[in-house]
GROMACS .gro file of C-alpha atoms in nm:
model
  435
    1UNK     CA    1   9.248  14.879   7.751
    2UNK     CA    2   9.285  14.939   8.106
    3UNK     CA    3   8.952  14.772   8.144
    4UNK     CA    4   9.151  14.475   8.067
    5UNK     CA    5   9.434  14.501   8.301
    6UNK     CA    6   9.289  14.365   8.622
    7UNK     CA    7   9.177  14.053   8.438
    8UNK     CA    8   9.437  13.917   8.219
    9UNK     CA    9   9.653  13.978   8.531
   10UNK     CA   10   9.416  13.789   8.751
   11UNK     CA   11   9.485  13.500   8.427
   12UNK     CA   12   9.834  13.512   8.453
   13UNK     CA   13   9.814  13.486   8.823
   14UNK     CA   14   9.583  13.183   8.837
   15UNK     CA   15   9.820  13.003   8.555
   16UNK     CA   16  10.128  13.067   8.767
   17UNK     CA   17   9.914  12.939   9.053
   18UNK     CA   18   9.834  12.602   8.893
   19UNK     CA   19  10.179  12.559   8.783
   20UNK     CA   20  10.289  12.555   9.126
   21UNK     CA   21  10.045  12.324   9.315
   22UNK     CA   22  10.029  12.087   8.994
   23UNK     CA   23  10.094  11.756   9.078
   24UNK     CA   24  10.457  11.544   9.042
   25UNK     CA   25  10.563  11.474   8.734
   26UNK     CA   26  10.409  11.099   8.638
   27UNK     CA   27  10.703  10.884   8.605
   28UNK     CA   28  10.858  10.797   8.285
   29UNK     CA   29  10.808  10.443   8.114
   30UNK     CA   30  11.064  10.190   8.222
   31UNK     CA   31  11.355  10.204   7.908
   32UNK     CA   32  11.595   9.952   8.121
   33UNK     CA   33  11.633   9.642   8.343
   34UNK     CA   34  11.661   9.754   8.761
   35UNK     CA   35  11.808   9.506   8.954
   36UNK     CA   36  11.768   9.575   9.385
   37UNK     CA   37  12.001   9.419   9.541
   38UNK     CA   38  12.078   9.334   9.958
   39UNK     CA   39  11.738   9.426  10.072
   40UNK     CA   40  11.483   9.250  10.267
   41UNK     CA   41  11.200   9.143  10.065
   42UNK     CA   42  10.863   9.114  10.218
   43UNK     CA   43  10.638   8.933   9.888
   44UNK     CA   44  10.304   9.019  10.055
   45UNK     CA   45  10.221   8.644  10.073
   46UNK     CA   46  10.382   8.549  10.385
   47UNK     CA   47  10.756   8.488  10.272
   48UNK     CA   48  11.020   8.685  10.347
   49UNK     CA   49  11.395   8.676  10.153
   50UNK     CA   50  11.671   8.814  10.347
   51UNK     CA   51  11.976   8.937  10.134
   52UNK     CA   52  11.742   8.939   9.838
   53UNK     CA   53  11.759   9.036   9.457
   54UNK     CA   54  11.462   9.140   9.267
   55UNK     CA   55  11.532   9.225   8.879
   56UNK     CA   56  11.234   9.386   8.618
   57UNK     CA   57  11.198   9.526   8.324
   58UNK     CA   58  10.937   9.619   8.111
   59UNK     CA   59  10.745   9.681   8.444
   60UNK     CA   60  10.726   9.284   8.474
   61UNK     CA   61  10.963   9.138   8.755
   62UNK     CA   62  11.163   8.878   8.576
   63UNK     CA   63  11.377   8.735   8.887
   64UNK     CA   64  11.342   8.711   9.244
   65UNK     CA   65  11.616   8.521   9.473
   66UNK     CA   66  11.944   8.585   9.698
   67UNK     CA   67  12.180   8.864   9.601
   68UNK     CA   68  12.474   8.700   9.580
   69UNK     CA   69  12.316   8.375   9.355
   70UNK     CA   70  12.485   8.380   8.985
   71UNK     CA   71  12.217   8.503   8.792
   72UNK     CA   72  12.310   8.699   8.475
   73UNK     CA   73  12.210   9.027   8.482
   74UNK     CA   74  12.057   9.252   8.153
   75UNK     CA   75  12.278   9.511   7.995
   76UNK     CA   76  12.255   9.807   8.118
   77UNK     CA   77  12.064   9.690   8.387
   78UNK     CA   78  12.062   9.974   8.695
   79UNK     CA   79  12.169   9.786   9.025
   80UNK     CA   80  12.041   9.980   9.321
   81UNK     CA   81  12.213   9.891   9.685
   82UNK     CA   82  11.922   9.826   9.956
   83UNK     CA   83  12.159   9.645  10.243
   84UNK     CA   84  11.966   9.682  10.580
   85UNK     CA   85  11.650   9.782  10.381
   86UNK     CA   86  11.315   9.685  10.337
   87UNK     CA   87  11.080   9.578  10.018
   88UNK     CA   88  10.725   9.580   9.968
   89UNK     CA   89  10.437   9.544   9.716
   90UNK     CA   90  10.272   9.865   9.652
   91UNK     CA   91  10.022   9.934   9.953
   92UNK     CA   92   9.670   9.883   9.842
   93UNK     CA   93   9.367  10.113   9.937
   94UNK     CA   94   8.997   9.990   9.860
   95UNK     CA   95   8.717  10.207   9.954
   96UNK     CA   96   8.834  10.504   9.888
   97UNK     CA   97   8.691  10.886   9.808
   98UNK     CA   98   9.080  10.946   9.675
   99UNK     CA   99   9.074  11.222   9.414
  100UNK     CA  100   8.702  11.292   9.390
  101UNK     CA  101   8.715  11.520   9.674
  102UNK     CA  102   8.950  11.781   9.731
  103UNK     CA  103   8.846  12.059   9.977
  104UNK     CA  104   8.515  11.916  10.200
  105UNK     CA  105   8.421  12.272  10.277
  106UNK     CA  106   8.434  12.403   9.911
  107UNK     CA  107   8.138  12.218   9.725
  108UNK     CA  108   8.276  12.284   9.357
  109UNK     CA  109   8.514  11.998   9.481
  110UNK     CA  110   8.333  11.759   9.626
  111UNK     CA  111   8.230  11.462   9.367
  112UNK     CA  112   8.133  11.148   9.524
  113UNK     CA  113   7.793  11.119   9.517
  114UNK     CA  114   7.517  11.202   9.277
  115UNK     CA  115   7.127  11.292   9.285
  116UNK     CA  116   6.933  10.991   9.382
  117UNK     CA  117   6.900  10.638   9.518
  118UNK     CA  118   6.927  10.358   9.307
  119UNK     CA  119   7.268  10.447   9.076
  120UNK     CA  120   7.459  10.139   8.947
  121UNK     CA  121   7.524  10.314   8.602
  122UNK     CA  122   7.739  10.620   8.780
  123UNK     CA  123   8.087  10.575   8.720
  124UNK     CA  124   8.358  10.702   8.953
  125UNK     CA  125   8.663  10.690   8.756
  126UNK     CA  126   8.581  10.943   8.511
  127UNK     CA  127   8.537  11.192   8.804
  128UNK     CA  128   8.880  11.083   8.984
  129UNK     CA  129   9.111  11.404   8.960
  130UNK     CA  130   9.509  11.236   8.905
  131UNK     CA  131   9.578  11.647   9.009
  132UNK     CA  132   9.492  11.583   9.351
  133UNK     CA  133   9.728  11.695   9.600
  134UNK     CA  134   9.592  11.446   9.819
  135UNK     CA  135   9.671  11.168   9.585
  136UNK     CA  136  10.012  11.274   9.566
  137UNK     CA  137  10.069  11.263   9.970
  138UNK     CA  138   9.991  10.870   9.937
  139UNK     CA  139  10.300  10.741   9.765
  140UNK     CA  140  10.581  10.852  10.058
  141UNK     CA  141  10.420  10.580  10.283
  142UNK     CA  142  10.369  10.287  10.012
  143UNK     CA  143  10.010  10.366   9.886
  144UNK     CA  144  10.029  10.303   9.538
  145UNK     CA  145   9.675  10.145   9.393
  146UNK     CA  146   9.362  10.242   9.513
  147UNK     CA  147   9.009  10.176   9.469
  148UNK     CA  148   8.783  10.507   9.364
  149UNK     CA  149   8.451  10.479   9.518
  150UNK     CA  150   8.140  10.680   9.511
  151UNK     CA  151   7.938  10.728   9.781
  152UNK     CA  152   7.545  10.848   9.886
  153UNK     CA  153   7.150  10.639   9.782
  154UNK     CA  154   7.117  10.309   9.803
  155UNK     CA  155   7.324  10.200   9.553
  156UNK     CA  156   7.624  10.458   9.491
  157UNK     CA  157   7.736  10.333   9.139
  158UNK     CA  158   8.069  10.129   9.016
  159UNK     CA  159   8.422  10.151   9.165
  160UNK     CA  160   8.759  10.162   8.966
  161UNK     CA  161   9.116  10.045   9.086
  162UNK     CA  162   9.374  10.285   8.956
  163UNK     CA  163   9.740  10.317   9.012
  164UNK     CA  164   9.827  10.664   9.195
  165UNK     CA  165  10.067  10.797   8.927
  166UNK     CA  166   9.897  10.914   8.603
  167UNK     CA  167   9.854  11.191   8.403
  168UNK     CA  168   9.448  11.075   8.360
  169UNK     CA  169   9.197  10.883   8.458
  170UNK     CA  170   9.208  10.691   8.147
  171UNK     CA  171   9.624  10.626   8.185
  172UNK     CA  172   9.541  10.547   8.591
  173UNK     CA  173   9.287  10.277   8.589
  174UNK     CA  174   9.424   9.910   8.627
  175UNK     CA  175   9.049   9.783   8.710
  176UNK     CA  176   8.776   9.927   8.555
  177UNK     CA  177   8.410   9.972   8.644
  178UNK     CA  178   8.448   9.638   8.833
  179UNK     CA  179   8.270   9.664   9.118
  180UNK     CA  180   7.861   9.811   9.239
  181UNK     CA  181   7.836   9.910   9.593
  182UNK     CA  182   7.524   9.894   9.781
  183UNK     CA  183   7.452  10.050  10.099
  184UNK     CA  184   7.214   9.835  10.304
  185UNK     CA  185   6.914   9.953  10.466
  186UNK     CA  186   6.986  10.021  10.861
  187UNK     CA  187   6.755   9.906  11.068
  188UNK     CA  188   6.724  10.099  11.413
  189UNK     CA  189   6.738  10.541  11.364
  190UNK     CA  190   6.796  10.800  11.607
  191UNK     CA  191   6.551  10.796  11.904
  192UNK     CA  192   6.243  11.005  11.873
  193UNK     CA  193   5.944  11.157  12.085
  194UNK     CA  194   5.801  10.863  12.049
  195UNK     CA  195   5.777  10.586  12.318
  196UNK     CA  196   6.062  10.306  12.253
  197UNK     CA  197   5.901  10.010  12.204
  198UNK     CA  198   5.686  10.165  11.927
  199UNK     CA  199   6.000  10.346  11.764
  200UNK     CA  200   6.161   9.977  11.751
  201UNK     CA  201   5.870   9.868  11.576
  202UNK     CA  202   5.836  10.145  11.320
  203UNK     CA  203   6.230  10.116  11.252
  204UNK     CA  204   6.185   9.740  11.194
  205UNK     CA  205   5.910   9.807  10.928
  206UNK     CA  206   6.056  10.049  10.757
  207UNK     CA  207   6.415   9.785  10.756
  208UNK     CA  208   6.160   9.532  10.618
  209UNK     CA  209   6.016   9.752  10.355
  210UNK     CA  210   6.360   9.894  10.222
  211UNK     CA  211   6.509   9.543  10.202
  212UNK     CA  212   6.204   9.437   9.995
  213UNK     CA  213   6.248   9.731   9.735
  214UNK     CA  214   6.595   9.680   9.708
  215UNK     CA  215   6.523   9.315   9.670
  216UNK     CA  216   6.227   9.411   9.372
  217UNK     CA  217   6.483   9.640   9.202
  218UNK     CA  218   6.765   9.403   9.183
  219UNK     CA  219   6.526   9.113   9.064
  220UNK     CA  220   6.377   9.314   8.803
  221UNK     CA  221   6.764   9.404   8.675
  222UNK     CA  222   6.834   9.034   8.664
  223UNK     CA  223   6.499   8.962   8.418
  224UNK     CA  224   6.591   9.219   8.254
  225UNK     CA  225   6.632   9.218   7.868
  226UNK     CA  226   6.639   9.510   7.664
  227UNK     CA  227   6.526   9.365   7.307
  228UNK     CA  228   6.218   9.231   7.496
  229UNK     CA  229   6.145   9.509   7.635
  230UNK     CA  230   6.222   9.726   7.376
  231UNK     CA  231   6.367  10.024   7.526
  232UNK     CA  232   6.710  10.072   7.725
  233UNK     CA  233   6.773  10.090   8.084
  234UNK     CA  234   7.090  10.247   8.177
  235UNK     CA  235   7.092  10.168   8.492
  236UNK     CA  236   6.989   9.756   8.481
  237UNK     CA  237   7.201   9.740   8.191
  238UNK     CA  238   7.513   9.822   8.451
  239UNK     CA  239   7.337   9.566   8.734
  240UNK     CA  240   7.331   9.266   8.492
  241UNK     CA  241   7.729   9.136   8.536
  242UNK     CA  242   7.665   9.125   8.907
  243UNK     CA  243   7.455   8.839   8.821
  244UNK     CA  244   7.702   8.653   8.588
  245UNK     CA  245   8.003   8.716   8.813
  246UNK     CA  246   8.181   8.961   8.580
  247UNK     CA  247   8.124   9.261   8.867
  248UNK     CA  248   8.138   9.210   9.232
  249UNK     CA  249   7.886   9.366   9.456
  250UNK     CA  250   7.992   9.580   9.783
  251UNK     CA  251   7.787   9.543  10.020
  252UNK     CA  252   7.825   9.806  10.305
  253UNK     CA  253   7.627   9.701  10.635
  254UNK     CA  254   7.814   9.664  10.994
  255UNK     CA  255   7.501   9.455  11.229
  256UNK     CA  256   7.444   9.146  11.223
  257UNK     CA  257   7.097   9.163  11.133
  258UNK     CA  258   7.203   9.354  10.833
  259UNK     CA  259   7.502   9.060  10.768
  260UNK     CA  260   7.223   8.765  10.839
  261UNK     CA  261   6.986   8.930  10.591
  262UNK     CA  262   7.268   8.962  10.337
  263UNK     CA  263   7.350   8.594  10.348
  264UNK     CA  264   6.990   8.524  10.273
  265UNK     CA  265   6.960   8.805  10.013
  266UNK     CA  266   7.293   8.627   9.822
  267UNK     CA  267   7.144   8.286   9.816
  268UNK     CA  268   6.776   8.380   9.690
  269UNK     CA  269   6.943   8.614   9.433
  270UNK     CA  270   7.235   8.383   9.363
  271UNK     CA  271   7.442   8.655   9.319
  272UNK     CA  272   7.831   8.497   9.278
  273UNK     CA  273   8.050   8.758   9.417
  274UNK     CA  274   7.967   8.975   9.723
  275UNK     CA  275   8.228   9.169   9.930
  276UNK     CA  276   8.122   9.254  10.285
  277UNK     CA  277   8.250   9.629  10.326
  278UNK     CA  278   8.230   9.738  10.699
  279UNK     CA  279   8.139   9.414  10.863
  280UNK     CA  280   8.188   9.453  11.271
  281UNK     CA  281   7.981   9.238  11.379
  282UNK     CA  282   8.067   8.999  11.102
  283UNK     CA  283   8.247   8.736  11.376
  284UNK     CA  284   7.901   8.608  11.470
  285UNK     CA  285   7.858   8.479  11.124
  286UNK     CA  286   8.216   8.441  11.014
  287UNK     CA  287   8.145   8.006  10.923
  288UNK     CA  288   7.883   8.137  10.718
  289UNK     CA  289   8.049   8.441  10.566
  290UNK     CA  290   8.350   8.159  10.517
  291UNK     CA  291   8.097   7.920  10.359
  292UNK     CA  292   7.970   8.192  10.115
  293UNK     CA  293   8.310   8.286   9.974
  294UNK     CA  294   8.239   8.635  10.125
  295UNK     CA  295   8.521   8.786  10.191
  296UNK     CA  296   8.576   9.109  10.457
  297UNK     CA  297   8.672   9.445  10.448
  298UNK     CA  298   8.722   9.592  10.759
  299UNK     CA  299   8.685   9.918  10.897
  300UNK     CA  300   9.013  10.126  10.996
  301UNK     CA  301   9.117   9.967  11.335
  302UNK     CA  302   9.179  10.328  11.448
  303UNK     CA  303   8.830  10.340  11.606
  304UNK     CA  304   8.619  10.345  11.869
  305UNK     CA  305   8.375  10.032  11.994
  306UNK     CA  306   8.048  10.062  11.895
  307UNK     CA  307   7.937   9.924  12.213
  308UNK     CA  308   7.898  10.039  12.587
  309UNK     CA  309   7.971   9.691  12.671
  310UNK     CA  310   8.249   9.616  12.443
  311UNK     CA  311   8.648   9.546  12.544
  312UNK     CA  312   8.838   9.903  12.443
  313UNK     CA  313   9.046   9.715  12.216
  314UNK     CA  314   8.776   9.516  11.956
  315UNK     CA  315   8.824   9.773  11.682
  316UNK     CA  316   9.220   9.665  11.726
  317UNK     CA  317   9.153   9.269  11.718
  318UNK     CA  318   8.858   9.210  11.490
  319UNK     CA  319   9.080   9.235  11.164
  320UNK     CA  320   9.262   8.934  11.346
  321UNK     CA  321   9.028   8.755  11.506
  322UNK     CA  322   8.826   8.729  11.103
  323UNK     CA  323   9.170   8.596  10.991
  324UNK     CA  324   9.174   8.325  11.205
  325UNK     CA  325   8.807   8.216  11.174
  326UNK     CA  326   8.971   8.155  10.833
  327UNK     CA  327   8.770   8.454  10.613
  328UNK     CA  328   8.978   8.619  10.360
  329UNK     CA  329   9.033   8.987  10.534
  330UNK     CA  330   9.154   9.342  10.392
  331UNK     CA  331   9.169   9.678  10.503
  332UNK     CA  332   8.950   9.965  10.400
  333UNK     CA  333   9.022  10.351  10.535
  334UNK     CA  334   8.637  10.508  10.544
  335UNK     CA  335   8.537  10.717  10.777
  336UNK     CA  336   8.628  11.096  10.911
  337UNK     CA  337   8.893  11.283  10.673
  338UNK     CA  338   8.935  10.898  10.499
  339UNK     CA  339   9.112  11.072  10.189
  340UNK     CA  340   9.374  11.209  10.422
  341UNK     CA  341   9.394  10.912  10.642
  342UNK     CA  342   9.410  10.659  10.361
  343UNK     CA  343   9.795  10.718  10.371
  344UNK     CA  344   9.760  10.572  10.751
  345UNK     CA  345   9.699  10.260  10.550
  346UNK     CA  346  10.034  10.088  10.681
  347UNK     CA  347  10.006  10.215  11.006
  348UNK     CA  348   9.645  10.042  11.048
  349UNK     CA  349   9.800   9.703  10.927
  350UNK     CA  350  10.031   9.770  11.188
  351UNK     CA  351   9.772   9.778  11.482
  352UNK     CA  352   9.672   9.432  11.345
  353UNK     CA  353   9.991   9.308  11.395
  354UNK     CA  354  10.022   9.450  11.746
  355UNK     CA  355   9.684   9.294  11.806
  356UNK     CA  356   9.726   8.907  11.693
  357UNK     CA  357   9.862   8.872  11.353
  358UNK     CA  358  10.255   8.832  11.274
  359UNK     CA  359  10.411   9.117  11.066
  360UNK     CA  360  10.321   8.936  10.723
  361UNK     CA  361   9.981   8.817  10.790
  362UNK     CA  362   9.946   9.200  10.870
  363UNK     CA  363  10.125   9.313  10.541
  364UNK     CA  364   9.863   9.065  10.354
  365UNK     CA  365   9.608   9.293  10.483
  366UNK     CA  366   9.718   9.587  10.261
  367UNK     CA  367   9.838   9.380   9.915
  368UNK     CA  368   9.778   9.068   9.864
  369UNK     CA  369   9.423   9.009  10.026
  370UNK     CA  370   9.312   9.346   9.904
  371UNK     CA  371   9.451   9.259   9.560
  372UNK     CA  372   9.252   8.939   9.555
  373UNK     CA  373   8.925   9.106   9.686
  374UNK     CA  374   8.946   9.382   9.386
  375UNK     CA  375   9.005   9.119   9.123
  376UNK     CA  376   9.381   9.258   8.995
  377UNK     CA  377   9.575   8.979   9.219
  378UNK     CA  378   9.729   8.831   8.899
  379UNK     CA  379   9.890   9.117   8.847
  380UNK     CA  380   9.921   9.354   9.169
  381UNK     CA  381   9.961   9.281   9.535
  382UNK     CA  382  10.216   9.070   9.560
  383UNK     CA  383  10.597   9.032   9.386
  384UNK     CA  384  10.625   8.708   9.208
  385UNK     CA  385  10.794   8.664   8.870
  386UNK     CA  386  10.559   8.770   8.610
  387UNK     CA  387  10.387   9.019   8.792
  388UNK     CA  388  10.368   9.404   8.817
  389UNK     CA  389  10.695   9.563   8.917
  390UNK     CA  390  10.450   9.762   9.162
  391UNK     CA  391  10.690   9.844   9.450
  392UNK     CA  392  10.916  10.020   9.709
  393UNK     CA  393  11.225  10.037   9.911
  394UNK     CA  394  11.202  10.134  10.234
  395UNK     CA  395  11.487  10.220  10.545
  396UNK     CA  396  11.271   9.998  10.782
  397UNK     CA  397  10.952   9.836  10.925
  398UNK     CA  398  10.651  10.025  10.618
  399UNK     CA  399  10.395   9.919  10.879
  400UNK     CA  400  10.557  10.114  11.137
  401UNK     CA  401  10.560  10.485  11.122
  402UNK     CA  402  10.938  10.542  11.256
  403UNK     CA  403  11.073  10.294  10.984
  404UNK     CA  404  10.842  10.396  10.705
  405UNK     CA  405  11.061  10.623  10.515
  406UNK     CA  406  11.100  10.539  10.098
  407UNK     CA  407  11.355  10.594   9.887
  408UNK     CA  408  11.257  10.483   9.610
  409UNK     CA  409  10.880  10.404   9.460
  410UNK     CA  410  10.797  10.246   9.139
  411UNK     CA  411  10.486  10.182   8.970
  412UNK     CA  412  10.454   9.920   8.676
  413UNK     CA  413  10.854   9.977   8.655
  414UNK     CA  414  10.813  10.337   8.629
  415UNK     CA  415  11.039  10.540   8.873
  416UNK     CA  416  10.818  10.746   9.076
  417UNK     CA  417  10.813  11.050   9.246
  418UNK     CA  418  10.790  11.087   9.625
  419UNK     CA  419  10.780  11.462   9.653
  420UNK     CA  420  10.459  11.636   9.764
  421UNK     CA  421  10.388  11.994   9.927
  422UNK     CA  422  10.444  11.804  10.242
  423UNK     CA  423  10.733  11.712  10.188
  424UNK     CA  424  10.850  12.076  10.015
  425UNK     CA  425  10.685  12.186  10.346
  426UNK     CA  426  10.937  11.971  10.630
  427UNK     CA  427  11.218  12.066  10.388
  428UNK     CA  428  11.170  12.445  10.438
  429UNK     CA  429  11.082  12.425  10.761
  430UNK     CA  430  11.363  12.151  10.874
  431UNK     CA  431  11.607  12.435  10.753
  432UNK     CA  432  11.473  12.673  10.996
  433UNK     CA  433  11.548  12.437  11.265
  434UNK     CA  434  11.846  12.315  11.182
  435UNK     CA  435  11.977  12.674  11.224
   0.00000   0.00000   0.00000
């Protein structure tokens, strides 16, 4: 028996443990009409409603207008007061490791990528952990829907949208399996012993014989018929609705070799929806981006130019200056510690708007545009009657960091909680100081 002892109190330990860093509570389905009332309302489209009333139920908004208009409220319907306050369509995150990485330097957490090169059947929503205590620390600053992507090979496998409040992946997703992303071949590597004009040449060859491959693969997915063939591919069998529209394909490339070769690649494939995920060099060929219905997803504008010879500032202004060449444009968080940064997500918007765009073509950014480039616009991304009661109420400015603070957060009507150890941690510690 006393064998025993160490372990089942190790057990008990480890149980207490989880119970502590579990994640909030998900919110409990809507059971009656909330009507905000006095607030300013920012629809994510471009309009703005001072003095505004927005009433849902159900998680569907059923009116949006002025406070004091006579429109007859529910029973029972819960008025909230938001004078001098601000509200916003859930923020909206694509590109995103959220939830299939924890820890980066403990392996056992990390799962974003799998074996291999050419994935399209891997699916990334049955890996996304709703326990995340990063997930949690996205809904104080707005993020409320985000888009679980896998990364690693050539093609990574399929995205899902899910809502940031769930007790499972299957309860989370809004959009699933909906998207393959592709990493294109990069053309120039790290400089080598060799001399550089023969380097250049090897880099371009082996650019030209990746493209072709990928080119092969995806052509043999879109012949591809499993009753002729007589045996099932897994793999082409997850390729095929990128060729009848019913998928999009992400393609992640930055040069614009890479983004003239991709505008080629679309037309000879005829391939109907492509999403250009990095793009920064993407101005060049922004008429024919435009002309191709491609739309944009740029990099964090928290960056540095890739270029010796580039103004300090492009990072900052390309978000705006792909806006006005008239492409549609979003705002994707990749990069160093992008799990923890995707709560930035605001904050980046705001650098657009600092750098070009007014405060709603900025806000567009991070809901609407990003809701129309994931496919869930007609029901997410924006508050019109009808839609998603996918929102929050903030005490000022969400895309600036001094104004950002919620008090309240719902998703699909559901109340939500905006607690997180971070929060439990300036609570303790705000105590200490206030002494």
């Amino acid at each position: 028996m006393k064998s025993l002892y160490p372990t089942t109190l190790l057990l008990i330990l480890l149980f207490f443990a989880l119970n502590v860093n579990a994640q909030q509570t998900p919110g409990a389905i809507q059971e009656s009409a909330i009507s905000i009332q006095g607030a300013t309302l920012h629809t994510g489209k471009g309009e703005v409603i001072k003095n505004s009333r927005i009433d849902f139920n159900n998680g569907k908004i059923e009116y949006i207008g002025k406070a004091n208009e006579n429109h007859p409220l529910k029973p029972n319907t819960q008025i909230i007061k938001a004078n001098n306050q601000h509200i916003y369509p859930g923020f909206i995150v694509p590109n995103s490791t959220l939830g299939l990485v924890e820890i980066d330097a403990v392996k056992a957490s990390k799962d974003e990528n799998e074996t291999g090169s050419f994935l399209p059947h891997i699916r990334s929503l049955i890996a996304y952990n709703t326990e995340s205590k990063v997930v949690e620390s996205m809904r104080p600053n707005g993020v409320l829907i985000a888009e679980i992507t896998p990364r690693g090979g050539r093609i990574s496998g399929t995205s899902s949208v899910v809502q940031l409040d769930a007790w499972n992946w299957e309860d989370a997703y809004i959009n699933k399996d909906h998207g393959i992303h592709l990493n294109w071949p990069s053309i120039y590597k790290r400089m080598s012993h060799l001399d550089k004009k023969k380097k250049i040449k090897q880099d371009l060859e082996n650019y030209t014989k990746e493209v072709n491959k990928l080119t092969v693969y995806l052509e043999q997915a879109k012949s591809y018929r499993s009753k002729e063939i007589g045996t099932k591919s897994i793999a082409f069998e997850a390729v095929k609705p990128v060729f009848s529209g019913n998928k999009t394909l992400y393609i992640h490339a930055n040069t614009k070799q890479q983004i003239a070769d991709i505008l080629q690649f679309k037309t000879n494939l005829q391939i109907p929806k492509i999403v250009l995920v990095g793009g920064y060099e993407a101005l060049i060929y922004a008429s024919e981006l435009k002309n191709a219905k491609i739309p944009v997803l740029v990099n964090r504008p928290h960056s540095l130019p890739r270029k010796d010879d580039e103004d300090y500032d492009a990072p900052f202004k390309l978000a705006t200056q792909l806006t006005q060449a008239g492409l549609l444009v979003g705002l994707e968080p990749s990069g160093d510690m992008e799990r923890m940064n995707a709560r930035n997500l605001p904050f980046y918007a705001g650098t657009c708007a600092a750098y070009g765009l007014s405060k709603e073509q900025a806000l567009q950014l991070i809901t609407h545009n990003n809701a129309q480039i994931l496919g869930i616009h007609n029901h997410y991304g924006s508050l019109e009657v009808g839609k998603s009661a996918t929102l929050f109420i903030s005490e000022g400015d969400a895309l600036d960091m001094r104004g950002n603070k919620l008090t309240h957060a719902f998703i699909d009507g559901r109340a939500v909680s905006l607690k997180t150890h971070q929060t439990k941690l300036y609570e303790r510690y705000s105590k200490k100081y206030k002494k």
